[in-house]
């Protein structure tokens, strides 16, 4: 069965759930609520929510159980972009082809909107009463650990510390394993937990997700030097301008392409022989590796 | 039984738990971890953790169940101070008598440390396996709602919007009900949930907490005009300098004192006739109202 119709349906599901989780823009404090909506509802690939659904599909989860974790992981991702774009961090004016939150609103509102989106992610999981309390706790722990100092925030801290310096490859990999990898792995884990996957399956899917996260980042680095800002919907060439370590800078263009191919092989190996419908996971992996923006 | 020995023991408990929840300062990313520790371990009254223990005591909770929610609520409070002190927000250099996080470290680290502390609060609750999954979910939901756009973040947004304007009293009360009240109410609720309190008791304790939150804020406003920076451990006179609405500004000094007395009566009425050991809750209320810093 081709995965595309499923992905389109899941996209509709998560957009509807995000819309219903977010506070209304016409209720006080309006400016904060509008900033939260601007941050989340501005499009985006929704890779992480799709991974929740795809991992749930691979492990036989009830699809209605997947909306809350799909929305929650995207809320965390969206908040991290708002904060990463701030002047004190990456100082970016453009995101998904639109002004970033601190440009469209102001810095204080951007900080608070990010903070409130993080809280909303956890509230969305805790409130999902179609899921048993045990599943909700497992979701909440996976997401909180992935978002924190030993996950996404830690990776962004390493990224800030490493700006202007040339990181050796192992340190660059660790940076990305935390900064983007932790949340991608959490997305897959949330879906597989909803499918009540056993420890062996969780480990195989986690290996897949770790490779996908790295592949995604290598592709990002390649796109940053090859694509235009218009294609990316964000400022191109930022890595070089900010003297950040990247795969092409460390390995050359061909070396970066080879590193990407190695992660694709690692993904294939991780999924080989797993039962369940793996087509959506494979389709997402292909999209992440071949995307042009 | 006088409450003071209990409060001293609880203070030790929560300090130990905070210390063990925080990442070590000598592990990568060191700068982020050190900033998180600076934000949390710099003293403070620990009013919110004490309220968790006191509400647990009032409802017969097992004391060992209270360490995680006590630490979690303080982690959320500490993160909110780090972000509120940022240049784009209240722009404060001094907190608890020490440099604020963005001064001691830098702005990017302060933003990330706050973000990571919020995630850590939820992780600490989700990981507490002495509590059943149902209790953990109830805790997580109460804390996430209190921290978010309809709670603390929403109150801070109203505060930023209202700076420079004279708010009418009902709007000022709503601002404080969200900005400081939501988390104080959450602290009491977390403790009472651990004591498996019934709905009627939860409602009475919530009424107590709402009054305490307002009393705390009125006292804060009075102290801001009466005390020195040295006494407060933070910059005094900030409200006036930033043209923020306050109780003394709206009601005069005597009017503010009368408003404070009204909240004290409301607290007494809420607790009247409740079973359980209410001495610690009463002691904390007195401390909040009579404090000099």
Coordinates of C-alpha atoms in Angstrom, one line a residue, chain B residues 69-224:
Chain B
X69 CA 6.1 17.7 43.3
X70 CA 7.9 20.1 45.7
X71 CA 10.9 20.1 43.5
X72 CA 8.9 20.3 40.3
X73 CA 7.0 23.4 41.3
X74 CA 10.2 25.1 42.4
X75 CA 11.9 24.2 39.1
X76 CA 9.0 25.9 37.2
X77 CA 9.2 28.9 39.5
X78 CA 13.0 29.2 39.0
X79 CA 12.7 29.0 35.3
X80 CA 10.1 31.7 35.2
X81 CA 12.4 34.0 37.2
X82 CA 15.3 33.4 34.8
X83 CA 13.1 34.4 31.8
X84 CA 11.3 37.3 33.6
X85 CA 14.7 38.8 34.4
X86 CA 15.9 38.8 30.7
X87 CA 16.6 42.2 29.1
X88 CA 13.6 41.8 26.8
X89 CA 11.3 41.3 29.8
X90 CA 11.9 42.9 33.2
X91 CA 15.6 43.5 32.6
X92 CA 16.8 42.8 36.1
X93 CA 20.5 42.3 37.1
X94 CA 19.9 41.1 40.7
X95 CA 18.0 38.2 42.1
X96 CA 18.2 36.6 45.5
X97 CA 21.2 38.9 46.1
X98 CA 23.2 37.5 43.2
X99 CA 23.6 38.3 39.5
X100 CA 20.7 37.1 37.4
X101 CA 21.5 34.2 35.0
X102 CA 21.9 36.3 31.9
X103 CA 24.3 38.5 33.8
X104 CA 26.3 35.7 35.3
X105 CA 26.3 33.7 32.0
X106 CA 24.7 35.2 28.9
X107 CA 21.3 35.7 27.4
X108 CA 21.3 32.6 25.2
X109 CA 22.3 30.4 28.1
X110 CA 19.6 32.0 30.3
X111 CA 16.9 31.3 27.7
X112 CA 18.1 27.7 27.3
X113 CA 18.5 27.1 31.1
X114 CA 15.0 28.3 31.6
X115 CA 13.7 26.0 28.9
X116 CA 15.6 23.0 30.3
X117 CA 14.4 23.7 33.8
X118 CA 10.8 23.6 32.7
X119 CA 11.3 20.3 30.9
X120 CA 13.1 19.0 34.0
X121 CA 10.1 19.8 36.2
X122 CA 7.8 17.6 34.1
X123 CA 10.5 14.8 33.9
X124 CA 10.8 14.9 37.7
X125 CA 7.1 14.2 38.2
X126 CA 6.9 11.6 35.4
X127 CA 9.8 9.7 36.8
X128 CA 8.6 9.5 40.4
X129 CA 7.7 5.9 40.6
X130 CA 6.7 5.9 44.2
X131 CA 3.6 7.6 43.0
X132 CA 1.0 5.7 40.9
X133 CA 0.6 6.6 37.3
X134 CA -2.8 8.1 38.0
X135 CA -1.4 10.5 40.6
X136 CA 1.5 11.4 38.3
X137 CA -0.9 12.3 35.5
X138 CA -3.0 14.4 37.8
X139 CA 0.2 16.2 39.0
X140 CA 1.5 16.7 35.5
X141 CA -1.8 18.2 34.3
X142 CA -2.1 20.5 37.2
X143 CA 1.4 21.8 36.8
X144 CA 1.3 22.1 33.0
X145 CA -2.0 24.1 33.1
X146 CA -0.7 26.4 35.8
X147 CA 2.5 27.1 33.9
X148 CA 1.0 27.8 30.5
X149 CA -0.8 30.4 28.6
X150 CA -3.9 30.3 30.9
X151 CA -1.7 30.4 33.9
X152 CA 1.8 31.8 34.7
X153 CA 2.9 32.7 31.1
X154 CA -0.4 34.4 30.5
X155 CA 0.0 36.5 33.6
X156 CA 3.5 37.5 32.6
X157 CA 2.1 38.5 29.2
X158 CA -0.6 40.6 30.8
X159 CA 2.2 42.2 33.0
X160 CA 4.3 43.1 29.9
X161 CA 1.2 44.5 28.1
X162 CA 0.2 46.5 31.1
X163 CA 3.5 48.1 31.8
X164 CA 3.2 51.8 31.6
X165 CA -0.6 51.7 31.8
X166 CA -2.8 52.1 34.9
X167 CA -4.8 48.9 35.2
X168 CA -8.2 48.9 36.9
X169 CA -8.2 46.8 40.1
X170 CA -10.1 43.8 38.5
X171 CA -7.5 43.6 35.7
X172 CA -4.7 43.9 38.2
X173 CA -6.2 41.0 40.2
X174 CA -6.6 38.9 37.1
X175 CA -2.9 39.6 36.2
X176 CA -1.7 38.4 39.6
X177 CA -4.1 35.5 39.8
X178 CA -2.3 34.2 36.7
X179 CA 1.2 35.4 37.1
X180 CA 1.8 34.3 40.7
X181 CA -1.5 32.8 41.8
X182 CA -1.7 29.9 39.3
X183 CA 1.6 28.3 40.5
X184 CA 0.8 28.9 44.2
X185 CA -2.5 27.2 43.7
X186 CA -0.8 24.4 41.8
X187 CA 1.6 23.9 44.7
X188 CA -1.3 23.4 47.1
X189 CA -3.1 21.2 44.7
X190 CA -0.1 18.9 44.1
X191 CA 0.3 18.3 47.8
X192 CA -3.5 17.7 48.3
X193 CA -3.6 15.3 45.3
X194 CA -0.8 13.3 47.0
X195 CA -3.0 13.1 50.1
X196 CA -5.9 11.8 47.9
X197 CA -8.1 14.7 49.1
X198 CA -11.8 14.7 48.0
X199 CA -13.2 17.3 45.8
X200 CA -14.6 19.4 48.6
X201 CA -11.3 19.6 50.4
X202 CA -9.5 20.4 47.1
X203 CA -11.9 23.3 46.6
X204 CA -11.4 24.6 50.1
X205 CA -7.6 24.4 49.8
X206 CA -7.8 26.0 46.4
X207 CA -9.7 28.9 47.9
X208 CA -7.0 29.2 50.6
X209 CA -4.3 29.2 47.9
X210 CA -6.0 31.8 45.7
X211 CA -6.2 34.1 48.7
X212 CA -2.6 33.4 49.7
X213 CA -1.4 34.1 46.2
X214 CA -3.1 37.5 46.2
X215 CA -1.9 38.3 49.7
X216 CA 1.6 37.4 48.7
X217 CA 1.5 39.8 45.7
X218 CA 0.0 42.7 47.7
X219 CA 2.8 42.2 50.3
X220 CA 5.3 42.2 47.4
X221 CA 3.9 45.5 46.1
X222 CA 4.1 47.1 49.5
X223 CA 7.7 45.8 50.0
X224 CA 8.7 47.2 46.6

